[in-house]
Amino acid sequence: MAVWETTAIVSLAFLLSCVGNVHGEGTVGSIIPKSLFEEMLKHRNDAACPAKGFYTYDAFVKAASSFPLFGTEGQNKTRKRELAAFFAQTSHETTAGWETAPDGPSFYGYCYKEEKDPKGDFCDKSATQWPCAPGKRYYGISSHLEHGLCICHCAYPSFWCRDCSNYNYGQAGKAIHEDLLNRPELVSADPVISFKTAIWFWMTPQSPKPSCHAVMTGKWKPPKADEDARRHPGFGVTTNIINGAFECGKESKSSKDRIEYFKRYCKLLGVTTGEHLGCAKQKPFA
């Protein structure tokens, strides 16, 4: 074999190996292996958790693969910090932790998958683009009633707390190609769909609010209105995006709980938290 042929083959093999490494090292699964997932969500399968056995590592990885930029943009520390933020926020929304819990309150995320005692069907008849299906209910999933609206982590429609309704289920369903208007129960029956709706919300801006993804990856550069409102890039802005005036612009126990989850996950991932963790001094998003 000629020297140039040998060189070409070696070079091609090297390039292919590099491409493989880029894809392998940039995946969500490479940053959060199964062992770390289990440590982060240590008590989610406790006997007392209603969601026992529901939130699996395989479901998370499969859902994440539908969003190629989720947890894969920027330097390794940026990716880790974004994933820590995502799990911190979703852990708070599904928490069963209490102040004197063994290990600590921030070890009990992902314990719930359905709202407790939902009041009404959350059918918004004004959302004509997303008409309610007869007999269907569009509530969220949560561990605790906090705001007197609907329970935390409804809209979009698992994990996040907004105004739970057919409008939210319609938007999320369209984005992930699932008929959630007619089958809203899929969110609490299929863990992949549950994770997909949560990641979709995380990745999607809602003007004038940026996406949580853009905030945590540094892609969001706050305009003057946000600077004036003291909404500086950091974990605190993601809380503001998710829950606005319910937790921001004032001292909030819930916001502090989110921060404790974030600190714990950043420590497990070996990355610093960055600045601006809270939103007490921020003007809430409208």
Coordinates of C-alpha atoms in Angstrom, one line a residue:
M1 CA 0.0 0.0 0.0
A2 CA 1.4 3.4 -0.9
V3 CA 2.4 5.8 1.8
W4 CA -0.1 8.4 0.8
E5 CA -2.9 5.8 1.0
T6 CA -1.8 4.7 4.5
T7 CA -1.7 8.3 5.6
A8 CA -5.1 9.0 4.1
I9 CA -6.6 6.0 5.9
V10 CA -5.1 7.0 9.3
S11 CA -6.2 10.6 8.9
L12 CA -9.7 9.5 8.1
A13 CA -9.8 7.2 11.1
F14 CA -8.6 10.0 13.3
L15 CA -11.2 12.4 12.0
L16 CA -14.0 9.9 12.5
S17 CA -12.9 9.2 16.0
C18 CA -12.9 12.9 16.7
V19 CA -16.4 13.3 15.4
G20 CA -17.5 10.4 17.6
N21 CA -15.9 12.0 20.7
V22 CA -17.6 15.3 20.0
H23 CA -21.0 13.7 19.9
G24 CA -20.3 11.4 22.8
E25 CA -18.9 14.0 25.1
G26 CA -21.6 16.6 24.3
T27 CA -24.6 14.5 25.2
V28 CA -26.7 14.9 28.2
G29 CA -26.0 11.3 29.2
S30 CA -22.3 11.9 29.3
I31 CA -22.8 14.8 31.8
I32 CA -25.3 13.0 33.9
P33 CA -24.7 9.3 33.9
K34 CA -27.2 7.0 35.5
S35 CA -25.3 6.8 38.7
L36 CA -25.4 10.6 39.2
F37 CA -29.0 10.7 38.2
E38 CA -29.8 8.2 41.0
E39 CA -27.7 10.2 43.5
M40 CA -29.4 13.5 42.5
L41 CA -32.9 12.1 42.9
K42 CA -32.0 9.8 45.8
H43 CA -35.4 9.5 47.4
R44 CA -37.7 9.7 44.4
N45 CA -38.5 5.9 44.6
D46 CA -39.2 5.9 48.4
A47 CA -42.3 4.0 49.4
A48 CA -44.1 7.2 50.4
C49 CA -43.5 8.9 47.0
P50 CA -46.6 8.8 44.8
A51 CA -44.3 8.9 41.7
K52 CA -42.3 5.9 42.8
G53 CA -40.9 4.1 39.8
F54 CA -42.2 6.8 37.3
Y55 CA -39.2 9.1 36.7
T56 CA -36.5 6.9 35.1
Y57 CA -33.1 7.7 33.8
D58 CA -33.9 6.2 30.4
A59 CA -37.0 8.3 30.1
F60 CA -35.0 11.5 30.8
V61 CA -32.3 10.6 28.3
K62 CA -34.8 9.7 25.6
A63 CA -36.8 12.9 26.1
A64 CA -33.6 15.0 26.1
S65 CA -32.6 13.5 22.8
S66 CA -35.6 15.3 21.2
F67 CA -34.0 18.7 22.1
P68 CA -30.4 18.7 20.7
L69 CA -29.4 21.9 22.3
F70 CA -30.6 21.1 25.8
G71 CA -27.6 20.7 28.1
T72 CA -25.2 20.6 25.2
E73 CA -24.4 24.2 24.4
G74 CA -21.3 26.0 25.6
Q75 CA -18.3 24.8 27.7
N76 CA -18.6 21.8 29.9
K77 CA -19.2 23.9 33.0
T78 CA -22.0 25.8 31.2
R79 CA -23.7 22.5 30.3
K80 CA -23.4 21.2 33.8
R81 CA -24.8 24.4 35.3
E82 CA -27.8 24.4 33.0
L83 CA -28.6 20.8 33.8
A84 CA -28.2 21.6 37.5
A85 CA -30.6 24.5 37.1
F86 CA -33.2 22.4 35.2
F87 CA -33.1 19.6 37.8
A88 CA -33.2 22.1 40.7
Q89 CA -36.4 23.8 39.3
T90 CA -38.2 20.6 38.5
S91 CA -37.1 19.0 41.8
H92 CA -38.6 21.9 43.7
E93 CA -41.9 21.5 41.8
T94 CA -42.1 17.8 42.7
T95 CA -40.5 17.9 46.1
A96 CA -41.6 16.0 49.1
G97 CA -38.8 17.4 51.3
W98 CA -39.4 18.9 54.7
E99 CA -37.1 20.9 57.0
T100 CA -36.0 17.9 59.1
A101 CA -36.0 15.3 56.4
P102 CA -33.2 12.7 56.5
D103 CA -30.3 13.8 54.3
G104 CA -32.0 17.2 54.0
P105 CA -34.9 18.8 52.2
S106 CA -33.1 19.0 48.8
F107 CA -32.9 15.2 48.5
Y108 CA -36.6 14.6 47.8
G109 CA -37.2 15.9 44.3
Y110 CA -39.4 14.0 41.8
C111 CA -41.6 12.5 44.4
Y112 CA -44.9 13.6 42.9
K113 CA -46.3 13.4 39.4
E114 CA -49.9 14.5 39.8
E115 CA -51.6 17.5 41.4
K116 CA -53.2 16.7 44.8
D117 CA -57.0 17.5 45.0
P118 CA -57.3 19.5 41.8
K119 CA -60.1 22.0 41.9
G120 CA -62.0 22.1 38.6
D121 CA -61.1 20.9 35.2
F122 CA -59.0 24.0 34.2
C123 CA -60.8 24.4 30.9
D124 CA -60.3 27.9 29.5
K125 CA -63.1 28.3 27.0
S126 CA -61.6 31.5 25.7
A127 CA -58.7 29.5 24.3
T128 CA -60.6 28.6 21.1
Q129 CA -57.4 27.5 19.3
W130 CA -57.1 24.7 21.8
P131 CA -60.7 23.6 22.6
C132 CA -61.2 21.4 25.6
A133 CA -62.0 17.7 25.0
P134 CA -65.2 16.6 26.7
G135 CA -64.6 15.1 30.1
K136 CA -60.9 15.9 30.2
R137 CA -59.1 17.9 32.9
Y138 CA -56.0 20.1 32.4
Y139 CA -54.5 20.3 35.9
G140 CA -50.9 20.0 36.8
I141 CA -48.8 17.8 39.0
S142 CA -47.4 18.9 42.3
S143 CA -46.4 18.2 45.8
H144 CA -48.0 21.2 47.5
L145 CA -50.5 23.9 47.0
E146 CA -48.6 27.2 47.1
H147 CA -50.4 30.0 45.4
G148 CA -54.1 29.4 45.5
L149 CA -54.3 29.2 41.7
C150 CA -53.3 25.8 40.6
I151 CA -50.6 23.7 42.0
C152 CA -47.0 24.2 41.1
H153 CA -45.8 22.7 37.9
C154 CA -48.8 22.7 35.8
A155 CA -48.4 24.6 32.7
Y156 CA -46.5 23.0 29.9
P157 CA -48.0 20.9 31.6
S158 CA -45.7 18.9 33.8
F159 CA -43.4 20.4 36.4
W160 CA -44.1 24.1 35.8
C161 CA -46.5 26.4 37.6
R162 CA -48.6 28.8 35.6
D163 CA -52.3 28.9 34.9
C164 CA -53.0 25.3 34.1
S165 CA -55.4 25.0 31.2
N166 CA -56.1 23.5 27.8
Y167 CA -54.1 26.3 26.3
N168 CA -50.9 25.1 27.9
Y169 CA -51.6 21.4 27.0
G170 CA -52.4 22.4 23.4
Q171 CA -49.1 24.3 23.0
A172 CA -47.0 21.6 24.5
G173 CA -48.7 18.8 22.7
K174 CA -48.2 20.5 19.3
A175 CA -44.5 21.0 20.1
I176 CA -43.8 17.4 21.0
H177 CA -46.3 15.9 18.5
E178 CA -48.7 14.4 21.1
D179 CA -52.4 15.0 21.3
L180 CA -52.4 16.3 24.8
L181 CA -55.7 18.1 24.4
N182 CA -57.6 14.8 24.0
R183 CA -55.2 12.8 26.1
P184 CA -53.9 15.1 28.9
E185 CA -53.5 12.1 31.1
L186 CA -50.4 11.1 29.1
V187 CA -48.3 13.6 31.0
S188 CA -48.7 11.6 34.2
A189 CA -48.8 8.2 32.5
D190 CA -45.7 8.4 30.3
P191 CA -42.5 9.6 31.8
V192 CA -40.9 10.4 28.4
I193 CA -43.8 12.7 27.6
S194 CA -43.6 14.2 31.1
F195 CA -39.9 15.0 30.6
K196 CA -40.5 16.3 27.1
T197 CA -43.1 18.9 28.2
A198 CA -40.8 20.1 30.9
I199 CA -37.8 20.4 28.6
W200 CA -39.9 22.1 25.9
F201 CA -40.9 24.8 28.4
W202 CA -37.3 25.2 29.5
M203 CA -36.2 25.7 25.9
T204 CA -39.0 28.0 24.7
P205 CA -39.0 31.8 25.2
Q206 CA -42.3 33.5 26.0
S207 CA -41.9 37.1 25.0
P208 CA -40.9 39.3 26.8
K209 CA -39.4 36.5 28.9
P210 CA -36.3 34.6 27.5
S211 CA -36.1 30.9 27.7
C212 CA -34.5 29.3 30.8
H213 CA -32.1 27.7 28.4
A214 CA -30.9 31.0 27.0
V215 CA -30.4 32.4 30.5
M216 CA -28.4 29.5 31.8
T217 CA -26.2 29.2 28.7
G218 CA -25.3 32.9 28.6
K219 CA -27.1 33.5 25.3
W220 CA -29.5 35.9 26.9
K221 CA -28.2 39.5 27.1
P222 CA -30.7 41.5 29.1
P223 CA -32.0 44.6 27.4
K224 CA -32.2 47.8 29.3
A225 CA -35.7 47.1 30.6
D226 CA -34.4 43.9 32.2
E227 CA -31.3 45.6 33.6
D228 CA -33.5 48.3 35.1
A229 CA -35.6 45.6 36.6
R230 CA -32.4 44.1 38.1
R231 CA -33.0 40.9 36.2
H232 CA -29.4 39.9 35.8
P233 CA -28.3 36.6 34.1
G234 CA -28.3 33.7 36.6
F235 CA -30.4 31.1 38.3
G236 CA -32.7 33.7 39.8
V237 CA -34.1 34.7 36.4
T238 CA -35.2 31.2 35.7
T239 CA -37.3 31.3 38.9
N240 CA -38.7 34.6 37.7
I241 CA -39.6 33.1 34.3
I242 CA -41.3 30.1 36.0
N243 CA -43.2 31.8 38.8
G244 CA -42.8 35.6 38.5
A245 CA -44.6 37.6 41.2
F246 CA -45.4 34.6 43.3
E247 CA -41.8 34.3 44.4
C248 CA -39.9 37.3 43.0
G249 CA -39.6 40.9 44.1
K250 CA -39.8 39.7 47.8
E251 CA -38.3 37.1 50.1
S252 CA -39.7 33.7 49.3
K253 CA -39.3 30.4 51.0
S254 CA -39.9 28.6 47.8
S255 CA -37.2 30.6 45.9
K256 CA -34.8 29.6 48.7
D257 CA -35.7 26.0 48.3
R258 CA -35.0 26.1 44.6
I259 CA -31.6 27.7 45.4
E260 CA -30.7 24.9 47.8
Y261 CA -31.5 22.3 45.2
F262 CA -29.4 24.2 42.7
K263 CA -26.4 24.4 45.1
R264 CA -26.6 20.7 45.8
Y265 CA -26.7 19.7 42.1
C266 CA -23.9 22.0 41.2
K267 CA -21.8 20.5 43.9
L268 CA -22.6 17.0 42.6
L269 CA -21.7 18.1 39.1
G270 CA -18.5 19.8 40.2
V271 CA -19.4 23.2 39.0
T272 CA -19.9 26.6 40.7
T273 CA -23.3 28.2 40.8
G274 CA -22.5 31.5 39.3
E275 CA -24.0 34.8 40.5
H276 CA -27.6 36.1 41.0
L277 CA -29.2 33.0 42.5
G278 CA -32.3 34.6 43.9
C279 CA -34.9 36.9 42.5
A280 CA -36.0 38.8 45.7
K281 CA -34.6 42.0 44.3
Q282 CA -35.8 41.5 40.8
K283 CA -39.0 43.0 39.4
P284 CA -41.2 40.1 38.5
F285 CA -42.0 39.4 34.9
A286 CA -45.5 40.4 34.0

